[in-house]
PDB file of C-alpha atoms in Angstrom:
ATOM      1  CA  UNK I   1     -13.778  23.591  -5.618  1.00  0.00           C
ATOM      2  CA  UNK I   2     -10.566  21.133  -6.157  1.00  0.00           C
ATOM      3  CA  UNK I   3     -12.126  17.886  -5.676  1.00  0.00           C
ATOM      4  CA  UNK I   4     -10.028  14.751  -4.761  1.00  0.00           C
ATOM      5  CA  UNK I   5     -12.085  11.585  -4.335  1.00  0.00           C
ATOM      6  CA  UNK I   6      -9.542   8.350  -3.037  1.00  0.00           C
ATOM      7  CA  UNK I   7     -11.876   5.225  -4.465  1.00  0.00           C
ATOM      8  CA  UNK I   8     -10.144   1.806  -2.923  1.00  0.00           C
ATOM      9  CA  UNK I   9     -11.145   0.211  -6.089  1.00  0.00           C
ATOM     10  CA  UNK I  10     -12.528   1.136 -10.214  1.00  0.00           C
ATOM     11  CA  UNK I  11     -16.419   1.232 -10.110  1.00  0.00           C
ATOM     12  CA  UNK I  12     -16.383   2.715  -6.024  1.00  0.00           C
ATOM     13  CA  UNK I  13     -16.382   6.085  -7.800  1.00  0.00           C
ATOM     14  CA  UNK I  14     -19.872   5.344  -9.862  1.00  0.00           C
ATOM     15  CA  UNK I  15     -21.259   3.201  -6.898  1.00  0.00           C
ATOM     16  CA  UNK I  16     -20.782   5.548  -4.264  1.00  0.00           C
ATOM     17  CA  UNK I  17     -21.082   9.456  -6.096  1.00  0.00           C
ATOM     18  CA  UNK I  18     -21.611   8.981  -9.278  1.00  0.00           C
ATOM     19  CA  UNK I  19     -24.004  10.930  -9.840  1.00  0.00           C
ATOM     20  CA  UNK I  20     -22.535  13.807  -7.455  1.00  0.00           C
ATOM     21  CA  UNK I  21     -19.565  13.818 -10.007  1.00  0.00           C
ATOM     22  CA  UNK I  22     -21.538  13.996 -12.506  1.00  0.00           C
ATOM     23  CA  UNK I  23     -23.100  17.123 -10.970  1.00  0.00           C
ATOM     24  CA  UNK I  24     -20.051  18.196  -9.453  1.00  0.00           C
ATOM     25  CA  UNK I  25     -17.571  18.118 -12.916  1.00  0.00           C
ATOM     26  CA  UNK I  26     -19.627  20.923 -14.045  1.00  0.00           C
ATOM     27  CA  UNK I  27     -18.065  23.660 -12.238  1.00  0.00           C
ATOM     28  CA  UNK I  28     -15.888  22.237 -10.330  1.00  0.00           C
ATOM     29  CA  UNK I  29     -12.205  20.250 -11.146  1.00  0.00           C
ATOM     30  CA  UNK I  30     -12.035  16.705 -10.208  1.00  0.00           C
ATOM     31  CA  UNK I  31      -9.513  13.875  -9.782  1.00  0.00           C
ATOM     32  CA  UNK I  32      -9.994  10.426  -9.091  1.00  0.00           C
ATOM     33  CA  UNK I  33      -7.438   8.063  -7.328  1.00  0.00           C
ATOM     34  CA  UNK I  34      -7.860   4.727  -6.904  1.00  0.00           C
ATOM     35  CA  UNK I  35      -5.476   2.333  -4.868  1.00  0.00           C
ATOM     36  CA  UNK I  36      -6.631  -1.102  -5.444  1.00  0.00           C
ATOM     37  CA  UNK I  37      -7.296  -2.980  -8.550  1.00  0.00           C
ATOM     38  CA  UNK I  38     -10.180  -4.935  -7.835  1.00  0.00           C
ATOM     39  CA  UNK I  39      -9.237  -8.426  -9.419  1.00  0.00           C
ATOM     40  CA  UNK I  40      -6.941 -10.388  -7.655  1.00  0.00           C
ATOM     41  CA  UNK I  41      -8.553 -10.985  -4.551  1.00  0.00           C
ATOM     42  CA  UNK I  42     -10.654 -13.602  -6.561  1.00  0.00           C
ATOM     43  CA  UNK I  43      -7.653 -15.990  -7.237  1.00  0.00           C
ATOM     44  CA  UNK I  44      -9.233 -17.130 -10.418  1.00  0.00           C
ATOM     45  CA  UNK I  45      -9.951 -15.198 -13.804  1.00  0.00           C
ATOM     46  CA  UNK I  46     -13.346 -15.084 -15.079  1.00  0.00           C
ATOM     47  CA  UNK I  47     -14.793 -12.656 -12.629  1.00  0.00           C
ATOM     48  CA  UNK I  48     -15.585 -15.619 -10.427  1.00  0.00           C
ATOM     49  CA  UNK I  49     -14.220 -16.201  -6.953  1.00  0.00           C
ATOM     50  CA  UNK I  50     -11.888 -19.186  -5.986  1.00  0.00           C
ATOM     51  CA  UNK I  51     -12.196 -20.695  -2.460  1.00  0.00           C
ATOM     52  CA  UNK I  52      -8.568 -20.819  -2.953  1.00  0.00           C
ATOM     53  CA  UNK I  53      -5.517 -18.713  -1.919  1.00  0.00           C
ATOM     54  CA  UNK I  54      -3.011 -19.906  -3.998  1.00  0.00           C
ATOM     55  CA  UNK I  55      -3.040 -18.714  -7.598  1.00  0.00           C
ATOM     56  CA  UNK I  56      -1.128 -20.289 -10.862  1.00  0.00           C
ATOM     57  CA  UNK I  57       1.180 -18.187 -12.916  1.00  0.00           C
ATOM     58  CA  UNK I  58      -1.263 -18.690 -15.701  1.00  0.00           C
ATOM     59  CA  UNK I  59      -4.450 -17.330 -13.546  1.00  0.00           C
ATOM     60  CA  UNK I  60      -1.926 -14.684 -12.770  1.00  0.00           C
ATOM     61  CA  UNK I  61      -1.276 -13.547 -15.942  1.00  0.00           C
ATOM     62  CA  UNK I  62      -5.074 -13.555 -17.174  1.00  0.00           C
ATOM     63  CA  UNK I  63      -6.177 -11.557 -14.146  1.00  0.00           C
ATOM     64  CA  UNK I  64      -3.374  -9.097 -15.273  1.00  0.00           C
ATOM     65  CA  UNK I  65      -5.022  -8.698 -18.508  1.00  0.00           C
ATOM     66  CA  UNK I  66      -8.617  -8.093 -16.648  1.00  0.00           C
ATOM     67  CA  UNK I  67      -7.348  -5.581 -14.225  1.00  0.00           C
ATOM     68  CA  UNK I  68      -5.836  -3.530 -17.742  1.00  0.00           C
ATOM     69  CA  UNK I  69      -9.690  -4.095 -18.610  1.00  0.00           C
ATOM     70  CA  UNK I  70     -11.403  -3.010 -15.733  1.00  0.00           C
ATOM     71  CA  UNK I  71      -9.431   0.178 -15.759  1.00  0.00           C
ATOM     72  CA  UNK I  72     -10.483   0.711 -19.288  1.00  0.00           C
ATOM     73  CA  UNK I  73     -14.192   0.122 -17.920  1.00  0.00           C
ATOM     74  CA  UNK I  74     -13.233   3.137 -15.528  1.00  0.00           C
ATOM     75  CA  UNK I  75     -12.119   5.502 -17.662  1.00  0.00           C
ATOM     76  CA  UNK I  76     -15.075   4.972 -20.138  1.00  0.00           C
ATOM     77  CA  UNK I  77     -17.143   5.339 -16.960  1.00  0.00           C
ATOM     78  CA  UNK I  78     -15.592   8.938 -15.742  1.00  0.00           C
ATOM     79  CA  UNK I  79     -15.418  10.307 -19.174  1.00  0.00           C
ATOM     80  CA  UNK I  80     -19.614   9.554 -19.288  1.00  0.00           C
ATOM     81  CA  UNK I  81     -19.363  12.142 -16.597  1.00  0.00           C
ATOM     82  CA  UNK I  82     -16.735  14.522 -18.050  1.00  0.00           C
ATOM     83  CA  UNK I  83     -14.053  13.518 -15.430  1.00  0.00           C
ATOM     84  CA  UNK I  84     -10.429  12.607 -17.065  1.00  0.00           C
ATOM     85  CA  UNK I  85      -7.946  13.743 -14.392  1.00  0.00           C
ATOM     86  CA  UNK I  86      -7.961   9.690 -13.599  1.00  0.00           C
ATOM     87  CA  UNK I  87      -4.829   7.717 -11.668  1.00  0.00           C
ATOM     88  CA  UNK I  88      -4.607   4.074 -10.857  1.00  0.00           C
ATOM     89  CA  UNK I  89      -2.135   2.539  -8.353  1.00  0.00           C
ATOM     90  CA  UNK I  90      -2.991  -0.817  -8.930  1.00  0.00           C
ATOM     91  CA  UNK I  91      -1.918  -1.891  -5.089  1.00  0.00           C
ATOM     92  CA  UNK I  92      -3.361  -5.422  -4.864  1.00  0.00           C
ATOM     93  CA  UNK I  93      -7.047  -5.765  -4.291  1.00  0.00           C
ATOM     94  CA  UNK I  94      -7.348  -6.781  -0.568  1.00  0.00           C
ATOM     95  CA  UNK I  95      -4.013  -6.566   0.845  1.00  0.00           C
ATOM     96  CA  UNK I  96      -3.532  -2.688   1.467  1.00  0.00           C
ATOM     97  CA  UNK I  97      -3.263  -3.912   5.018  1.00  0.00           C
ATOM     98  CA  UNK I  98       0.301  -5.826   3.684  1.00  0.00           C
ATOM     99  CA  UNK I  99       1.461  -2.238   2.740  1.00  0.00           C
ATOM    100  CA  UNK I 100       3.136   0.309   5.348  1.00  0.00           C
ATOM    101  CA  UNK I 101       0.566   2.452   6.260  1.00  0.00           C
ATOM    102  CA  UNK I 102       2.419   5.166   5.238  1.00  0.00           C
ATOM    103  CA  UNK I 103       3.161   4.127   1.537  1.00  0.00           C
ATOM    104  CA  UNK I 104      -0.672   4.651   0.591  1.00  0.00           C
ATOM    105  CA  UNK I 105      -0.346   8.145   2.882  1.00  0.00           C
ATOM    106  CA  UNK I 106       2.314   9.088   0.795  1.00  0.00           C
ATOM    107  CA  UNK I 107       0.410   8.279  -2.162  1.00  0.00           C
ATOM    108  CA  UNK I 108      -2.291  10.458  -1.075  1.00  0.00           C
ATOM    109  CA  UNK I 109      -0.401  13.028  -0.098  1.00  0.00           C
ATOM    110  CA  UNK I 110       1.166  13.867  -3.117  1.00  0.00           C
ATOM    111  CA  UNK I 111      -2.032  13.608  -4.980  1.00  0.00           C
ATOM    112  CA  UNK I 112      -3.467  16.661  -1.951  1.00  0.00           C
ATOM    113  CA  UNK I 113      -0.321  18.730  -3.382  1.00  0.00           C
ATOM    114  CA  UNK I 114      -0.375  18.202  -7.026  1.00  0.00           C
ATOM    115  CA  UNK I 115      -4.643  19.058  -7.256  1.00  0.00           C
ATOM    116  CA  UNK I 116      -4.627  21.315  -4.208  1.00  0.00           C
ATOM    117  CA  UNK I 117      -7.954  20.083  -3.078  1.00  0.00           C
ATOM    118  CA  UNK I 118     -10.031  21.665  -0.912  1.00  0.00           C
ATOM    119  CA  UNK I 119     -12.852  18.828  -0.600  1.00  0.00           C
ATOM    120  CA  UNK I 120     -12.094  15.214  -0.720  1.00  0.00           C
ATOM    121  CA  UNK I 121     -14.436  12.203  -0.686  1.00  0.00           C
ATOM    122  CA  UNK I 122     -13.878   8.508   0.470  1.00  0.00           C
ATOM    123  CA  UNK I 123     -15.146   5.772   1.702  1.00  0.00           C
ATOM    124  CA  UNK I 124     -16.651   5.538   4.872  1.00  0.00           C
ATOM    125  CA  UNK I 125     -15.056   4.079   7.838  1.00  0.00           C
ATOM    126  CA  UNK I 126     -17.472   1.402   9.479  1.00  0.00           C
ATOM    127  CA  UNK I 127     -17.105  -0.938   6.301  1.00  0.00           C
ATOM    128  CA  UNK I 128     -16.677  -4.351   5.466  1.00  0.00           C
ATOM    129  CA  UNK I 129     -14.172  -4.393   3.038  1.00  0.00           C
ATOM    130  CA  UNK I 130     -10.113  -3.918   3.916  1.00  0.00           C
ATOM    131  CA  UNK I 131      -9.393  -1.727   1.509  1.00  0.00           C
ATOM    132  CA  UNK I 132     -12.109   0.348   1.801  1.00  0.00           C
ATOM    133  CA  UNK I 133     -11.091   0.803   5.452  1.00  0.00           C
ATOM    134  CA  UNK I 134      -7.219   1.535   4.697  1.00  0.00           C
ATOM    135  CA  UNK I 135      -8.881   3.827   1.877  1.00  0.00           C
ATOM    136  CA  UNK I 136     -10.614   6.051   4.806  1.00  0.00           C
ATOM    137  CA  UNK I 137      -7.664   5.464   7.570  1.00  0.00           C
ATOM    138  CA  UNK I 138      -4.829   6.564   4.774  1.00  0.00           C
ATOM    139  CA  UNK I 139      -7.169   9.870   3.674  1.00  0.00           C
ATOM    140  CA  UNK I 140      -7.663  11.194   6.797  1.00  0.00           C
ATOM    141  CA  UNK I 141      -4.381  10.673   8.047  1.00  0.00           C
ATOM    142  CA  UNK I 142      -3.152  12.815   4.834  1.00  0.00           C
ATOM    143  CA  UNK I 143      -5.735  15.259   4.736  1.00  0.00           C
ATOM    144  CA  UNK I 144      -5.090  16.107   8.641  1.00  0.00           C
ATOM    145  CA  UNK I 145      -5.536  19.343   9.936  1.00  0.00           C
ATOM    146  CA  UNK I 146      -2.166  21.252   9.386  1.00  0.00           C
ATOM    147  CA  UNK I 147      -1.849  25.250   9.653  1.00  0.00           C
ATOM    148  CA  UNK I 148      -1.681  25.428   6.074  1.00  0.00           C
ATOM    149  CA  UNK I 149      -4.082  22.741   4.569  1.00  0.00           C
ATOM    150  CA  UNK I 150      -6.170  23.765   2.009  1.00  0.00           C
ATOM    151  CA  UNK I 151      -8.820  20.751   2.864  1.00  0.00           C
ATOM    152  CA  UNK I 152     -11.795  22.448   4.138  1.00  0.00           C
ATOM    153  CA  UNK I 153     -14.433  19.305   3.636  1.00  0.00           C
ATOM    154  CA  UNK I 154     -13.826  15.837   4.026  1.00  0.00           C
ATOM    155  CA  UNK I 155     -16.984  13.358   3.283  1.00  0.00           C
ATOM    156  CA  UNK I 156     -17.604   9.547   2.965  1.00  0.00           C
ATOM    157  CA  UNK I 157     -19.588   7.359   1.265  1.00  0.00           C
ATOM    158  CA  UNK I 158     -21.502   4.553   1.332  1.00  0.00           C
ATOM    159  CA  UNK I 159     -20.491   1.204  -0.843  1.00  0.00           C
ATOM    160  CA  UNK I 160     -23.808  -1.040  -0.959  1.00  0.00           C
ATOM    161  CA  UNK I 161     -23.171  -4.739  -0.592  1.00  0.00           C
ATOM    162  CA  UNK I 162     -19.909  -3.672   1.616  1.00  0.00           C
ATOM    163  CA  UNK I 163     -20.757  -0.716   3.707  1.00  0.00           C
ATOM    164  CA  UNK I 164     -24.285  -2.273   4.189  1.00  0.00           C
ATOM    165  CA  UNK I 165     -22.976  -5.931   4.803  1.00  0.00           C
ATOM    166  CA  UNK I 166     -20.744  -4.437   7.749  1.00  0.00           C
ATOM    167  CA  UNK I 167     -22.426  -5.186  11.211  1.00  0.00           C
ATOM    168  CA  UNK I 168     -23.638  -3.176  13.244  1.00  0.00           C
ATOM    169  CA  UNK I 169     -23.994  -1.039  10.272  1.00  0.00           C
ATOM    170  CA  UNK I 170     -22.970   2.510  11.231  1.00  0.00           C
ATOM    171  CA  UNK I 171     -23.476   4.894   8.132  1.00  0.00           C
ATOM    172  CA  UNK I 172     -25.474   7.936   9.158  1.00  0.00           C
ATOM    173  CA  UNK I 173     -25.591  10.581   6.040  1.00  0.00           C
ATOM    174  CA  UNK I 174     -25.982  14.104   6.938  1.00  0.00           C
ATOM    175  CA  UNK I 175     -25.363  15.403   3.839  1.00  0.00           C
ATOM    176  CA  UNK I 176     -27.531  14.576   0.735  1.00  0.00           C
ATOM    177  CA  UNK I 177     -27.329  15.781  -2.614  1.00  0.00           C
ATOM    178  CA  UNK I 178     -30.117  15.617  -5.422  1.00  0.00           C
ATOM    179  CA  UNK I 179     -29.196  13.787  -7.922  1.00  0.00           C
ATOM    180  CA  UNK I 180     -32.611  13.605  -9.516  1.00  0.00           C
ATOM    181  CA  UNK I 181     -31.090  15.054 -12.991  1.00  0.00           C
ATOM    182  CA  UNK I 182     -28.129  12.880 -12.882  1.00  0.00           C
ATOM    183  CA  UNK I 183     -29.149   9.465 -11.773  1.00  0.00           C
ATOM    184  CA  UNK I 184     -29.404   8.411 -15.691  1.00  0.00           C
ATOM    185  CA  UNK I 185     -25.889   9.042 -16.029  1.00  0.00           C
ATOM    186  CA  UNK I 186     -25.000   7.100 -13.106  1.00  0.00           C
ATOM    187  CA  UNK I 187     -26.750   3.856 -14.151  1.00  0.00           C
ATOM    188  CA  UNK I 188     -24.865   4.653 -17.788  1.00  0.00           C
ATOM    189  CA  UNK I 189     -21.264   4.702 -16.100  1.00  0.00           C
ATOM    190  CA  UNK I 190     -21.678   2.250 -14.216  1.00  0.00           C
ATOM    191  CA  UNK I 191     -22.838  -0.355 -16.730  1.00  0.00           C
ATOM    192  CA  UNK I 192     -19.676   0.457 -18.318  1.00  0.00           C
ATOM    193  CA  UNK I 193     -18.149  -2.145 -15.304  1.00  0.00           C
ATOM    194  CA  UNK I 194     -19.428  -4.775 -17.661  1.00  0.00           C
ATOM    195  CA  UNK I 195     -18.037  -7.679 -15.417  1.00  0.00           C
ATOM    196  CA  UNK I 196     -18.804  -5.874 -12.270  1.00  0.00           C
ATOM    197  CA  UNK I 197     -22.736  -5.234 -12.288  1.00  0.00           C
ATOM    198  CA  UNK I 198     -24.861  -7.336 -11.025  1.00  0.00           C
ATOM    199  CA  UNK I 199     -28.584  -8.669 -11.185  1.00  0.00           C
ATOM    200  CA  UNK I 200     -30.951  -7.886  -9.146  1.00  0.00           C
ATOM    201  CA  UNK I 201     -31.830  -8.068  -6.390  1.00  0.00           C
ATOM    202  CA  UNK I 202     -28.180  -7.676  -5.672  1.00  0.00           C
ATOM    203  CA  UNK I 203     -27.352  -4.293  -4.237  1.00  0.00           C
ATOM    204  CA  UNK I 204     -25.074  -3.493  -7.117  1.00  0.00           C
ATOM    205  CA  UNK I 205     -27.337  -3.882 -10.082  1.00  0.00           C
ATOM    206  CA  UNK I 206     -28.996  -0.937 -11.966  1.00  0.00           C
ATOM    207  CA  UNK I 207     -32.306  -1.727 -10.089  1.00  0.00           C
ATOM    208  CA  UNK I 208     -30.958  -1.510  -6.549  1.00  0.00           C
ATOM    209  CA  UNK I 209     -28.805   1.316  -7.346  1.00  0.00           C
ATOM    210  CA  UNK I 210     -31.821   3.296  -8.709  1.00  0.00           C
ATOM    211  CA  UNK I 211     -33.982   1.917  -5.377  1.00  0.00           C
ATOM    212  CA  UNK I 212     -31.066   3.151  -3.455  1.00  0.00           C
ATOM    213  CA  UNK I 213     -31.229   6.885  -5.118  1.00  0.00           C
ATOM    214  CA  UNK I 214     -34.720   7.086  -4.415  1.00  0.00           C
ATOM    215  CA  UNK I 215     -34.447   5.471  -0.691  1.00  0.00           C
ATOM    216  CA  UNK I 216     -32.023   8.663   0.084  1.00  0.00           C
ATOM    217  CA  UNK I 217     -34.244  11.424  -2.091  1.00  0.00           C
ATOM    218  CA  UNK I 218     -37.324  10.517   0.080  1.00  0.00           C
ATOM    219  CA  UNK I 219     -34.995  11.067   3.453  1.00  0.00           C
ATOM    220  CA  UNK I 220     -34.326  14.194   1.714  1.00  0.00           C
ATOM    221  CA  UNK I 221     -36.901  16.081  -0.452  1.00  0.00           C
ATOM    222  CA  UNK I 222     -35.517  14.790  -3.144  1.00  0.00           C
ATOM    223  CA  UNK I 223     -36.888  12.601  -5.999  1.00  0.00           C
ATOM    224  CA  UNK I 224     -33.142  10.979  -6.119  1.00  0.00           C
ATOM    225  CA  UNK I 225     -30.344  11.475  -3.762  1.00  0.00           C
ATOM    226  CA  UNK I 226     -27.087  10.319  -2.653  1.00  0.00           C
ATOM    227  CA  UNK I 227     -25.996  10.377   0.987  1.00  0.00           C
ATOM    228  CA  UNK I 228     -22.654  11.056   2.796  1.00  0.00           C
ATOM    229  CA  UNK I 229     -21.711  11.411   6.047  1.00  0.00           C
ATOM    230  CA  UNK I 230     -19.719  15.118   6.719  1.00  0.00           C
ATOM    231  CA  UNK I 231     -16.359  13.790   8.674  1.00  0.00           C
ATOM    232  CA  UNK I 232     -14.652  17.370   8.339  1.00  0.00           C
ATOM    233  CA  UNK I 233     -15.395  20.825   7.749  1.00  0.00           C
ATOM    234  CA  UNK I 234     -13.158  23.253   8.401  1.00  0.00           C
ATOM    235  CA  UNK I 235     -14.705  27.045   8.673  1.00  0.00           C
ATOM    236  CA  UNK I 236     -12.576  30.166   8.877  1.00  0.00           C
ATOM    237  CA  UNK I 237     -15.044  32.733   8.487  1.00  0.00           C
ATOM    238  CA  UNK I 238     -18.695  33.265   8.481  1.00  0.00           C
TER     239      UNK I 238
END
């Protein structure tokens, strides 16, 4: 398979699949796009929120210099699970929806030309975050069905503390895969987001993320799993 995976922000990738690319890179070629940085949004450096839209030129700059940081922290992540084909737009976290539409379309579009991809993960559509949403609208809208796509599969994923936290929560997997093997090297990439993980009980710490494996695998038959839900699947023979 040619694998594109469109990630709204660095550490989406581990949260959501990790350990399916981990399992996946194996055999298979993989690229990973993101769109957003992930910083800005806060309107304060530090990795701590501001209640505050307006930002100095100062706070500016040192977010700048985390966002160069946190993409670091990604590609230390990915290369834990032998993925390098890596590209960051850097579109600023939390105001894709201040883009045209069809600039992050585009985006995605060339990326479906230059890999060729036949399967592409995303994030799922029912969730809390804007960018996450814009990730899904702007994939599916490039990947569409034309007489000579290559997309056969098109999947989402889940994004605890976002997906979850978007009411009524509407996430319904039909696809799990066992990541029972690969779980370790999940937790290991994404404790390489330093400034991003979390303690528990929040749903992005090691512990929940391990809880969440396990929740899936027991849906499953599987001692660890991760869940998507199938959005596409094109079949031209049986």
């Amino acid at each position: 398979m040619n694998i594109l995976v469109v990630a709204a922000h660095p550490d989406d990738e581990i949260i959501g699949m990790g350990g399916t690319l981990k399992k996946l890179s194996k055999k298979h070629s993989i690229k990973i796009l993101f769109l957003a940085e992930g910083i800005t949004s806060r309107r304060n450096s530090g990795h701590v929120n501001s209640a505050k839209y307006d930002v100095s030129r100062t706070e500016l700059e040192k977010m700048n210099n985390e966002i160069i940081i946190r993409n670091n922290h990604a590609t230390n992540a990915l290369h834990l699970l032998n993925i390098k084909n890596i590209k960051f737009l850097d579109f600023k976290n939390l105001e894709t929806d201040q883009l045209p539409l069809l600039k992050i379309v585009k985006e995605i579009e060339n990326e479906i030309k230059k890999t060729k991809c036949d399967t592409i993960f995303t994030h799922h559509y029912n969730d809390l975050n804007l960018d996450h949403r814009n990730a899904y609208e702007a994939t599916i809208t490039a990947a569409r069905p034309l007489p000579e796509s290559k997309i056969q599969k098109i999947l989402s994923f889940e994004i605890p503390a976002s997906t979850s936290w978007r009411h009524p929560y509407n996430f319904k997997p039909n696809v799990f895969v066992d990541i029972s093997k690969e779980l370790s090297f999940k937790i290991k990439a994404l404790k390489q987001y330093k400034n991003e993980i979390r303690k528990f009980p929040n749903p992005r710490s090691s512990e929940a993320t391990t809880a969440i494996a396990k929740h899936w695998g027991s849906l499953s038959g599987f001692k660890a799993a991760e869940s998507f839900e199938l959005i596409y699947d094109r079949i031209s023979k049986f």
